[in-house]
PDB file of C-alpha atoms in Angstrom:
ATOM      1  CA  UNK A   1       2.301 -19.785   9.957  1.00  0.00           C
ATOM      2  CA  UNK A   2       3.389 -17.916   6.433  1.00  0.00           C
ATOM      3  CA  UNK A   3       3.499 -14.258   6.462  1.00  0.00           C
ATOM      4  CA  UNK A   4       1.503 -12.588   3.664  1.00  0.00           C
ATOM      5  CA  UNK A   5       4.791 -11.835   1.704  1.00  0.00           C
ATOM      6  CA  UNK A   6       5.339 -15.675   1.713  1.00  0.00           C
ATOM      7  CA  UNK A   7       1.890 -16.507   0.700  1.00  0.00           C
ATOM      8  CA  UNK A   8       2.065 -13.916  -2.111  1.00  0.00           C
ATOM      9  CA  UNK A   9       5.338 -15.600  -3.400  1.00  0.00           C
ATOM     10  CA  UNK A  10       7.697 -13.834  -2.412  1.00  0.00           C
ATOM     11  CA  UNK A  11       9.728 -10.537  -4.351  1.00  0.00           C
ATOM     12  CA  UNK A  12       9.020 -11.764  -7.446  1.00  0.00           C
ATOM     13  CA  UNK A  13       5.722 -11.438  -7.358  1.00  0.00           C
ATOM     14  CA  UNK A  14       5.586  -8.004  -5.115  1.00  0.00           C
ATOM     15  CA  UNK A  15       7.855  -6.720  -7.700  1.00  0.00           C
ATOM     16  CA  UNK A  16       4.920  -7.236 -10.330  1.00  0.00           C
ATOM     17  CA  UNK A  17       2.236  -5.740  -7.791  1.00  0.00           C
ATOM     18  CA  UNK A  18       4.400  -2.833  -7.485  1.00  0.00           C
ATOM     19  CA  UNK A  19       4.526  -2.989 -11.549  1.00  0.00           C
ATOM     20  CA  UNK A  20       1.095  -3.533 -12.298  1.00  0.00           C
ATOM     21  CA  UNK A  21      -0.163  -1.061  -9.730  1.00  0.00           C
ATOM     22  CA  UNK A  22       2.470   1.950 -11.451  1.00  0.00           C
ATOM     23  CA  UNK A  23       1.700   0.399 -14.925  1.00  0.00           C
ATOM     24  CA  UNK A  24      -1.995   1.069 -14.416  1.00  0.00           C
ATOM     25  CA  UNK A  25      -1.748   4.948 -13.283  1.00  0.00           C
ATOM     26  CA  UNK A  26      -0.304   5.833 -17.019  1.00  0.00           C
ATOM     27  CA  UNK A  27      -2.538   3.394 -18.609  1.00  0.00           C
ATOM     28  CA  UNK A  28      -6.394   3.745 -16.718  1.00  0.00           C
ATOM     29  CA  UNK A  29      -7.345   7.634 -16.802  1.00  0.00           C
ATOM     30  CA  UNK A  30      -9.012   6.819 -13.301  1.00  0.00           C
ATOM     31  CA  UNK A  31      -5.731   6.788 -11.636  1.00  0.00           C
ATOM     32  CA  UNK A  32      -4.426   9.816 -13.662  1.00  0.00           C
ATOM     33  CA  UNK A  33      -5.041  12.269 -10.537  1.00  0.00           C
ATOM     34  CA  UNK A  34      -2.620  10.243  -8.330  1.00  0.00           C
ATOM     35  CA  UNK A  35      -0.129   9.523 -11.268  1.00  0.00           C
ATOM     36  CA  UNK A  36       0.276  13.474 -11.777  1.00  0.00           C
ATOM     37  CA  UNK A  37       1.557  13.485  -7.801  1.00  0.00           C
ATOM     38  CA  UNK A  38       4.457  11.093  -9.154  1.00  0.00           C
ATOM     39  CA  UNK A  39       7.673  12.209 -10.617  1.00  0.00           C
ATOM     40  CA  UNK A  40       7.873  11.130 -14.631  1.00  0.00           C
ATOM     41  CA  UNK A  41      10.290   8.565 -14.154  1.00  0.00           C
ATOM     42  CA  UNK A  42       8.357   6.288 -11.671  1.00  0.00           C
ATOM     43  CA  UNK A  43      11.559   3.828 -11.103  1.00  0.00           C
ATOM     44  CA  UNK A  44      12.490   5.027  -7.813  1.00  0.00           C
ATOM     45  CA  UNK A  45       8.904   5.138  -6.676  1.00  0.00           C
ATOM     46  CA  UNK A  46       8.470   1.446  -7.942  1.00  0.00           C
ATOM     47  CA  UNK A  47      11.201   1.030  -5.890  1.00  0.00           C
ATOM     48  CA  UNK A  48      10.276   2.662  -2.522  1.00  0.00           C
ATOM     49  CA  UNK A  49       6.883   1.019  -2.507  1.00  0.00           C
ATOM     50  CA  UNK A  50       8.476  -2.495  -3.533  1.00  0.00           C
ATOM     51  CA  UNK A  51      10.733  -2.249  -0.363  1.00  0.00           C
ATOM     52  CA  UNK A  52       7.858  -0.506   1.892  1.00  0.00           C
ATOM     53  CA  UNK A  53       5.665  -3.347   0.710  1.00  0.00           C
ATOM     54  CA  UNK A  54       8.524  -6.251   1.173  1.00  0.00           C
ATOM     55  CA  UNK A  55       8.647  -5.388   5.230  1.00  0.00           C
ATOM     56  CA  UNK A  56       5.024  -4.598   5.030  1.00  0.00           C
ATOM     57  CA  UNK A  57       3.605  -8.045   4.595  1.00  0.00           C
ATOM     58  CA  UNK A  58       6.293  -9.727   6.393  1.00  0.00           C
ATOM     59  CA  UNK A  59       9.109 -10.179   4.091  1.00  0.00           C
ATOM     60  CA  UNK A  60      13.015  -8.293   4.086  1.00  0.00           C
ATOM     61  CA  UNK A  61      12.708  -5.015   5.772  1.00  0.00           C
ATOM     62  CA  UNK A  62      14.047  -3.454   2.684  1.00  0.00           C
ATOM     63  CA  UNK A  63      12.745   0.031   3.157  1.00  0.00           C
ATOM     64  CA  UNK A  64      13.855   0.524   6.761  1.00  0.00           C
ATOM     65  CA  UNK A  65      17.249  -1.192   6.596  1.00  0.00           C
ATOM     66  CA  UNK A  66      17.835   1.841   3.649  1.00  0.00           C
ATOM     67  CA  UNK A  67      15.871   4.301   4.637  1.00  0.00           C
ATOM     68  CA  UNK A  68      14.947   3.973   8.635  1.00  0.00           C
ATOM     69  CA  UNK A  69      11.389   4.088   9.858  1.00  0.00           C
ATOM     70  CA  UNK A  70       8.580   5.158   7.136  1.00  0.00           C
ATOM     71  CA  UNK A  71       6.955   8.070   8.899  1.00  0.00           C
ATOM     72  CA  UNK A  72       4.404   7.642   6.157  1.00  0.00           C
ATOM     73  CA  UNK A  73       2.299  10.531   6.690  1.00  0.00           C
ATOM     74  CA  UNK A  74       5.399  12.932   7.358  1.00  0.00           C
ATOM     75  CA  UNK A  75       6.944  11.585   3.613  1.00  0.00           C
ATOM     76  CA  UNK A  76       3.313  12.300   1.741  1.00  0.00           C
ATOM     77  CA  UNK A  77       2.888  15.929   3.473  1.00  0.00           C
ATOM     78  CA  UNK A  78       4.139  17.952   0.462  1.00  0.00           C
ATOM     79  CA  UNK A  79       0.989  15.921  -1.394  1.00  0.00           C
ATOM     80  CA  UNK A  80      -2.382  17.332  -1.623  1.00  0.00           C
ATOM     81  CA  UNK A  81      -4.074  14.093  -0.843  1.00  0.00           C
ATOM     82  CA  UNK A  82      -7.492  13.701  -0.317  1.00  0.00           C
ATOM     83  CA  UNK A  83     -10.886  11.606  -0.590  1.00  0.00           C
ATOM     84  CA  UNK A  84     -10.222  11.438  -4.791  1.00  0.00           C
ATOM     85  CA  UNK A  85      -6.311  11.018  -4.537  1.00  0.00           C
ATOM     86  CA  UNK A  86      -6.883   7.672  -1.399  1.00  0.00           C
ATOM     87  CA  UNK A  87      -9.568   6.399  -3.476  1.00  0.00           C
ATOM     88  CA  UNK A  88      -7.596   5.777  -6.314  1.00  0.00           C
ATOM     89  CA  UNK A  89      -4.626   4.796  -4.440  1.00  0.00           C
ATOM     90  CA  UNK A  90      -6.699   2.000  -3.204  1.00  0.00           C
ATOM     91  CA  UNK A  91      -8.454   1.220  -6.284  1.00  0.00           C
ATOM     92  CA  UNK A  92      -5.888   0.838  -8.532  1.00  0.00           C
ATOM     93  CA  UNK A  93      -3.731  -1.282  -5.468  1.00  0.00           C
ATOM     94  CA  UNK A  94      -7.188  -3.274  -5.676  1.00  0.00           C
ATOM     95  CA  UNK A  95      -7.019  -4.080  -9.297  1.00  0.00           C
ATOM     96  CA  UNK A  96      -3.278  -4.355  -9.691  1.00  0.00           C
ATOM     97  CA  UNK A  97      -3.263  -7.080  -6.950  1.00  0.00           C
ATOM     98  CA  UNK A  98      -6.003  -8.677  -8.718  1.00  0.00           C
ATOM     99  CA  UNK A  99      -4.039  -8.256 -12.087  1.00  0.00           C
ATOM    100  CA  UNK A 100      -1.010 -10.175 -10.575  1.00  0.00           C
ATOM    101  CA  UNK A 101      -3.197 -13.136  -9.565  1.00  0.00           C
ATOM    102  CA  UNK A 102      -2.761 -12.382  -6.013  1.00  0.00           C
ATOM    103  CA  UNK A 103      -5.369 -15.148  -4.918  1.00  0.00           C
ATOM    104  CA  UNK A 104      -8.900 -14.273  -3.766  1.00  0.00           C
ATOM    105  CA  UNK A 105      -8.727 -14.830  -0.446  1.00  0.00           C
ATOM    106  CA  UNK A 106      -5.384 -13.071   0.172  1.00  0.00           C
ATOM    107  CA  UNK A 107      -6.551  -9.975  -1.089  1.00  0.00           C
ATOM    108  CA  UNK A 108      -9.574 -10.581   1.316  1.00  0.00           C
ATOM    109  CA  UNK A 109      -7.143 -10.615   4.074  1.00  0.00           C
ATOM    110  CA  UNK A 110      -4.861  -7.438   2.757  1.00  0.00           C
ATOM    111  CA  UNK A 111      -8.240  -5.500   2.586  1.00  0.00           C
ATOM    112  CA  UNK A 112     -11.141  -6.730   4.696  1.00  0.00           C
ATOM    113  CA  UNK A 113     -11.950  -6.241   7.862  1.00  0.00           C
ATOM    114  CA  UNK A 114     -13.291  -9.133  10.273  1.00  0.00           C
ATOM    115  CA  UNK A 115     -16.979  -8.011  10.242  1.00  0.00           C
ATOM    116  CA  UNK A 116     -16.558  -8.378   6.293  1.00  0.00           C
ATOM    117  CA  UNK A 117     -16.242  -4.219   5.879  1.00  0.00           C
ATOM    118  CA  UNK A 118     -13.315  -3.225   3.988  1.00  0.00           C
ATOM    119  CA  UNK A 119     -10.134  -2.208   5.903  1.00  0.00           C
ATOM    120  CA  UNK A 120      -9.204   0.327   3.160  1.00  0.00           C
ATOM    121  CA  UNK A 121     -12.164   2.420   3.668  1.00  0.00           C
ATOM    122  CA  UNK A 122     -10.806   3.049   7.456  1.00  0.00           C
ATOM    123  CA  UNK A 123      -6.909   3.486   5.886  1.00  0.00           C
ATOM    124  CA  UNK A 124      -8.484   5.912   3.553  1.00  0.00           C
ATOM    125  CA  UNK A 125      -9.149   8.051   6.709  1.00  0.00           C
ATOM    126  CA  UNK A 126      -5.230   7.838   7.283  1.00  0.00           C
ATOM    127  CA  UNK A 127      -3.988  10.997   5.003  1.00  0.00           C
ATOM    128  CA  UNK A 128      -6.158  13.256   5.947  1.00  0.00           C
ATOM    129  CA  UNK A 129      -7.591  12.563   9.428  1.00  0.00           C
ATOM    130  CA  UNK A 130      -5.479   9.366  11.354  1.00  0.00           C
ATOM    131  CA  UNK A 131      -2.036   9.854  12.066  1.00  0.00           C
ATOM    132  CA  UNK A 132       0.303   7.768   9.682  1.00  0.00           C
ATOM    133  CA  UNK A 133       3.012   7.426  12.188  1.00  0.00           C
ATOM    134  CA  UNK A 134      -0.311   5.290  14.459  1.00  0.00           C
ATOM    135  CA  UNK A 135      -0.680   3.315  11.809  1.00  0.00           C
ATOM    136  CA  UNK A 136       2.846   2.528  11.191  1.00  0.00           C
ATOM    137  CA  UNK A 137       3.479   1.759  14.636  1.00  0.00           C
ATOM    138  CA  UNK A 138       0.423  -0.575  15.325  1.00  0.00           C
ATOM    139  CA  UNK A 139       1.394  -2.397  12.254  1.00  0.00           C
ATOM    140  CA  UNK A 140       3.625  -5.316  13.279  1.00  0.00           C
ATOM    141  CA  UNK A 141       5.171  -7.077  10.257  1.00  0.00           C
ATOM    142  CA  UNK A 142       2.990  -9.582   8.319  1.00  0.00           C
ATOM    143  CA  UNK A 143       0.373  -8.558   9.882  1.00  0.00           C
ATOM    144  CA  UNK A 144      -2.834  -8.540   8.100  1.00  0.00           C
ATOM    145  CA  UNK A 145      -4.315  -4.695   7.300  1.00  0.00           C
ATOM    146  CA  UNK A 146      -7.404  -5.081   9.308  1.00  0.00           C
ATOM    147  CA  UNK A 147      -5.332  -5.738  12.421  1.00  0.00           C
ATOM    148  CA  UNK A 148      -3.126  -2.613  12.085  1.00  0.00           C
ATOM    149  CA  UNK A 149      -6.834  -0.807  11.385  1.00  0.00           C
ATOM    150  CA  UNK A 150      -8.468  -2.383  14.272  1.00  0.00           C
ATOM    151  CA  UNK A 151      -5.652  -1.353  16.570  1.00  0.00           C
ATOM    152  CA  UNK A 152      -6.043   2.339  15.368  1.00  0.00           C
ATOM    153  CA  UNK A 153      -9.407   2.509  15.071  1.00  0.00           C
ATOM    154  CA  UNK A 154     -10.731   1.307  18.727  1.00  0.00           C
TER     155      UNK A 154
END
């Protein structure tokens, strides 16, 4: 069975998510509230979410084999993030997956749940309420999103 980081194509075409998605907060105004909570020069963010993402969906552990475990939730602390700020977070990883022709049913998988609600509305939950670290830890690599969710969530 293919991981999702195999099915998307591998780095190359993570590395234009990751693009796309930081492309989009200077260009869309709707994503302007979580661009301000980036530094100007976005290339080592592009880079930390590239290698978060990589080990994410099953590829190269890239961000733990440089930087250890993710304590996601610890690393985003200093960041006033709420409802607004996870709603565009998701919204513009929405459209920039759909802007790099991730296929249809893939980004089903990344974001929908099995009864066909959307995983992300749960993960929204995670900066402000659900512990990061939780859903770090029930997140097995290549995993889908709505498994990590479920496993939090029950």
């Amino acid at each position: 069975m293919q991981t999702h980081y195999e099915r998307l194509g591998g780095s190359g075409i993570l590395r234009q998510l990751v693009d796309r998605f930081y492309a989009l907060m200077d260009e869309d105004p709707d994503y302007f509230g979580i661009r301000k909570l980036h530094p100007a020069d976005l290339t080592e963010s592009r880079n930390k979410l590239f290698w978060f993402l990589s080990g994410w969906t099953g590829g190269p552990p890239e961000y733990t084999d440089r930087f250890g475990h993710p304590f996601l939730r610890r690393r985003h602390m200093p960041f006033a993030i709420a409802e607004a700020e996870r709603d565009q977070w998701l919204g513009c990883m929405e459209r920039a997956m759909q802007d790099a022709g991730v296929d249809a049913d893939l980004r089903q998988e990344l974001t929908a749940r099995d009864d066909d609600r959307r995983a992300f509305d749960a993960a929204r939950k995670l900066n402000t309420v659900a512990s990061y670290q939780a859903y770090v830890d029930a997140f097995p690599r290549g995993a889908s999103v709505a498994a990590a969710l479920e496993s939090i969530n029950e």
